Amino acid sequence: MIRVRRVYDPPEPGSDGVRVLVDRLWPRGLAKAVAAVDEWPRAVTPSAELRRWFHAGGSAGEFRTRFEAELAAPEAVAELARLRGLAAAGPVTLVTAVREPGSSHAAILAELLGAQPPD
């Protein structure tokens, strides 16, 4: 099972499983102990250039296309395979600082990792 949550929300030890931070930068104002992040694979996070482009007015559809292209890099492919292995072994929660994680790069990652869309 793969879930997507905000890193600022309190961890749920019974259901979060492995908590994976999927942001390039550490979340502002959040202590590492409070975040309870187990993994931080930067290879599967949007590049600084892509983030700047999107925040300057890029479209969500084009962001997805560009992000998926970044995820085709060998290091990202290997990291995605490793994360799929973690998800096969137990729950994985992708955590992000964005305000709406369900419509962010974290949701794209969850989908690529094989998460079922919410009902």
mmCIF file of C-alpha atoms in Angstrom:
data_model
loop_
_atom_site.group_PDB
_atom_site.id
_atom_site.type_symbol
_atom_site.label_atom_id
_atom_site.label_comp_id
_atom_site.label_asym_id
_atom_site.label_seq_id
_atom_site.Cartn_x
_atom_site.Cartn_y
_atom_site.Cartn_z
ATOM 1 C CA MET A 1 0.000 0.000 0.000
ATOM 2 C CA ILE A 2 1.259 3.467 -0.900
ATOM 3 C CA ARG A 3 -0.171 6.596 0.679
ATOM 4 C CA VAL A 4 0.506 10.294 0.181
ATOM 5 C CA ARG A 5 0.433 12.667 3.160
ATOM 6 C CA ARG A 6 1.739 16.035 4.273
ATOM 7 C CA VAL A 7 4.997 15.800 6.186
ATOM 8 C CA TYR A 8 3.619 18.354 8.672
ATOM 9 C CA ASP A 9 0.816 15.982 9.707
ATOM 10 C CA PRO A 10 1.673 13.837 12.734
ATOM 11 C CA PRO A 11 3.048 10.390 11.853
ATOM 12 C CA GLU A 12 0.673 7.451 12.176
ATOM 13 C CA PRO A 13 2.965 4.648 13.386
ATOM 14 C CA GLY A 14 0.359 1.941 12.866
ATOM 15 C CA SER A 15 -0.355 2.731 9.227
ATOM 16 C CA ASP A 16 2.421 4.916 7.755
ATOM 17 C CA GLY A 17 4.975 2.145 7.417
ATOM 18 C CA VAL A 18 8.122 3.530 5.774
ATOM 19 C CA ARG A 19 7.886 7.332 5.535
ATOM 20 C CA VAL A 20 9.584 8.633 2.382
ATOM 21 C CA LEU A 21 10.187 12.360 1.920
ATOM 22 C CA VAL A 22 9.704 13.185 -1.779
ATOM 23 C CA ASP A 23 10.714 16.868 -1.706
ATOM 24 C CA ARG A 24 14.102 18.100 -2.921
ATOM 25 C CA LEU A 25 14.448 20.496 0.049
ATOM 26 C CA TRP A 26 13.892 19.748 3.724
ATOM 27 C CA PRO A 27 10.501 21.128 4.896
ATOM 28 C CA ARG A 28 10.765 24.544 6.467
ATOM 29 C CA GLY A 29 10.553 24.709 10.231
ATOM 30 C CA LEU A 30 10.266 20.953 10.768
ATOM 31 C CA ALA A 31 12.697 19.114 13.015
ATOM 32 C CA LYS A 32 13.951 15.800 11.660
ATOM 33 C CA ALA A 33 12.823 13.973 14.793
ATOM 34 C CA VAL A 34 9.275 15.321 14.444
ATOM 35 C CA ALA A 35 9.059 14.467 10.732
ATOM 36 C CA ALA A 36 9.940 10.817 11.401
ATOM 37 C CA VAL A 37 11.232 10.420 7.836
ATOM 38 C CA ASP A 38 12.824 7.032 7.122
ATOM 39 C CA GLU A 39 14.000 7.692 3.557
ATOM 40 C CA TRP A 40 14.849 10.790 1.479
ATOM 41 C CA PRO A 41 15.601 9.661 -2.085
ATOM 42 C CA ARG A 42 16.391 12.908 -3.904
ATOM 43 C CA ALA A 43 16.665 11.054 -7.227
ATOM 44 C CA VAL A 44 12.859 10.855 -7.399
ATOM 45 C CA THR A 45 12.167 14.481 -6.497
ATOM 46 C CA PRO A 46 11.509 17.233 -9.050
ATOM 47 C CA SER A 47 14.640 19.135 -10.033
ATOM 48 C CA ALA A 48 15.151 22.724 -8.925
ATOM 49 C CA GLU A 49 14.761 23.817 -12.554
ATOM 50 C CA LEU A 50 11.428 22.007 -12.906
ATOM 51 C CA ARG A 51 10.118 23.453 -9.643
ATOM 52 C CA ARG A 52 11.105 26.988 -10.689
ATOM 53 C CA TRP A 53 9.485 26.524 -14.101
ATOM 54 C CA PHE A 54 6.242 25.278 -12.551
ATOM 55 C CA HIS A 55 6.053 28.044 -9.937
ATOM 56 C CA ALA A 56 6.631 30.635 -12.666
ATOM 57 C CA GLY A 57 3.356 29.573 -14.289
ATOM 58 C CA GLY A 58 3.927 26.158 -15.862
ATOM 59 C CA SER A 59 0.915 23.918 -16.467
ATOM 60 C CA ALA A 60 0.181 20.777 -14.447
ATOM 61 C CA GLY A 61 0.032 18.608 -17.566
ATOM 62 C CA GLU A 62 3.399 19.789 -18.836
ATOM 63 C CA PHE A 63 4.850 19.448 -15.317
ATOM 64 C CA ARG A 64 3.821 15.797 -15.304
ATOM 65 C CA THR A 65 5.429 15.212 -18.708
ATOM 66 C CA ARG A 66 8.681 16.874 -17.646
ATOM 67 C CA PHE A 67 8.721 15.149 -14.263
ATOM 68 C CA GLU A 68 8.194 11.736 -15.845
ATOM 69 C CA ALA A 69 11.085 12.523 -18.205
ATOM 70 C CA GLU A 70 13.298 13.279 -15.188
ATOM 71 C CA LEU A 71 12.212 9.999 -13.610
ATOM 72 C CA ALA A 72 13.491 8.132 -16.684
ATOM 73 C CA ALA A 73 17.096 8.891 -15.648
ATOM 74 C CA PRO A 74 18.981 5.730 -14.565
ATOM 75 C CA GLU A 75 19.379 6.818 -10.926
ATOM 76 C CA ALA A 76 15.654 7.610 -10.645
ATOM 77 C CA VAL A 77 14.672 4.320 -12.319
ATOM 78 C CA ALA A 78 16.776 2.404 -9.796
ATOM 79 C CA GLU A 79 15.286 4.352 -6.890
ATOM 80 C CA LEU A 80 11.730 3.786 -8.133
ATOM 81 C CA ALA A 81 12.435 0.036 -8.318
ATOM 82 C CA ARG A 82 13.762 0.097 -4.756
ATOM 83 C CA LEU A 83 10.671 1.968 -3.540
ATOM 84 C CA ARG A 84 8.416 -0.567 -5.312
ATOM 85 C CA GLY A 85 10.255 -3.269 -3.371
ATOM 86 C CA LEU A 86 9.601 -1.446 -0.104
ATOM 87 C CA ALA A 87 5.908 -1.130 -1.009
ATOM 88 C CA ALA A 88 5.723 -4.838 -1.814
ATOM 89 C CA ALA A 89 7.051 -5.597 1.674
ATOM 90 C CA GLY A 90 4.692 -3.286 3.583
ATOM 91 C CA PRO A 91 3.046 0.125 3.744
ATOM 92 C CA VAL A 92 4.899 3.140 2.326
ATOM 93 C CA THR A 93 3.858 6.746 2.892
ATOM 94 C CA LEU A 94 5.173 9.415 0.546
ATOM 95 C CA VAL A 95 5.368 12.647 2.528
ATOM 96 C CA THR A 96 5.640 16.138 1.100
ATOM 97 C CA ALA A 97 5.414 19.730 2.291
ATOM 98 C CA VAL A 98 3.005 20.828 -0.463
ATOM 99 C CA ARG A 99 -0.419 21.987 0.687
ATOM 100 C CA GLU A 100 -2.378 19.658 -1.587
ATOM 101 C CA PRO A 101 -0.398 16.421 -1.808
ATOM 102 C CA GLY A 102 -3.133 14.680 -3.807
ATOM 103 C CA SER A 103 -2.501 16.965 -6.782
ATOM 104 C CA SER A 104 1.276 17.198 -6.573
ATOM 105 C CA HIS A 105 4.418 15.438 -7.697
ATOM 106 C CA ALA A 106 3.905 13.047 -4.753
ATOM 107 C CA ALA A 107 0.631 11.828 -6.273
ATOM 108 C CA ILE A 108 2.387 11.304 -9.625
ATOM 109 C CA LEU A 109 5.068 9.260 -7.852
ATOM 110 C CA ALA A 110 2.470 7.220 -5.985
ATOM 111 C CA GLU A 111 0.728 6.436 -9.258
ATOM 112 C CA LEU A 112 3.998 5.423 -10.924
ATOM 113 C CA LEU A 113 4.803 3.204 -7.953
ATOM 114 C CA GLY A 114 1.507 1.384 -8.390
ATOM 115 C CA ALA A 115 -0.727 3.021 -5.809
ATOM 116 C CA GLN A 116 -4.443 2.592 -6.253
ATOM 117 C CA PRO A 117 -6.290 5.899 -6.768
ATOM 118 C CA PRO A 118 -8.568 6.924 -3.877
ATOM 119 C CA ASP A 119 -12.286 6.154 -4.281
#
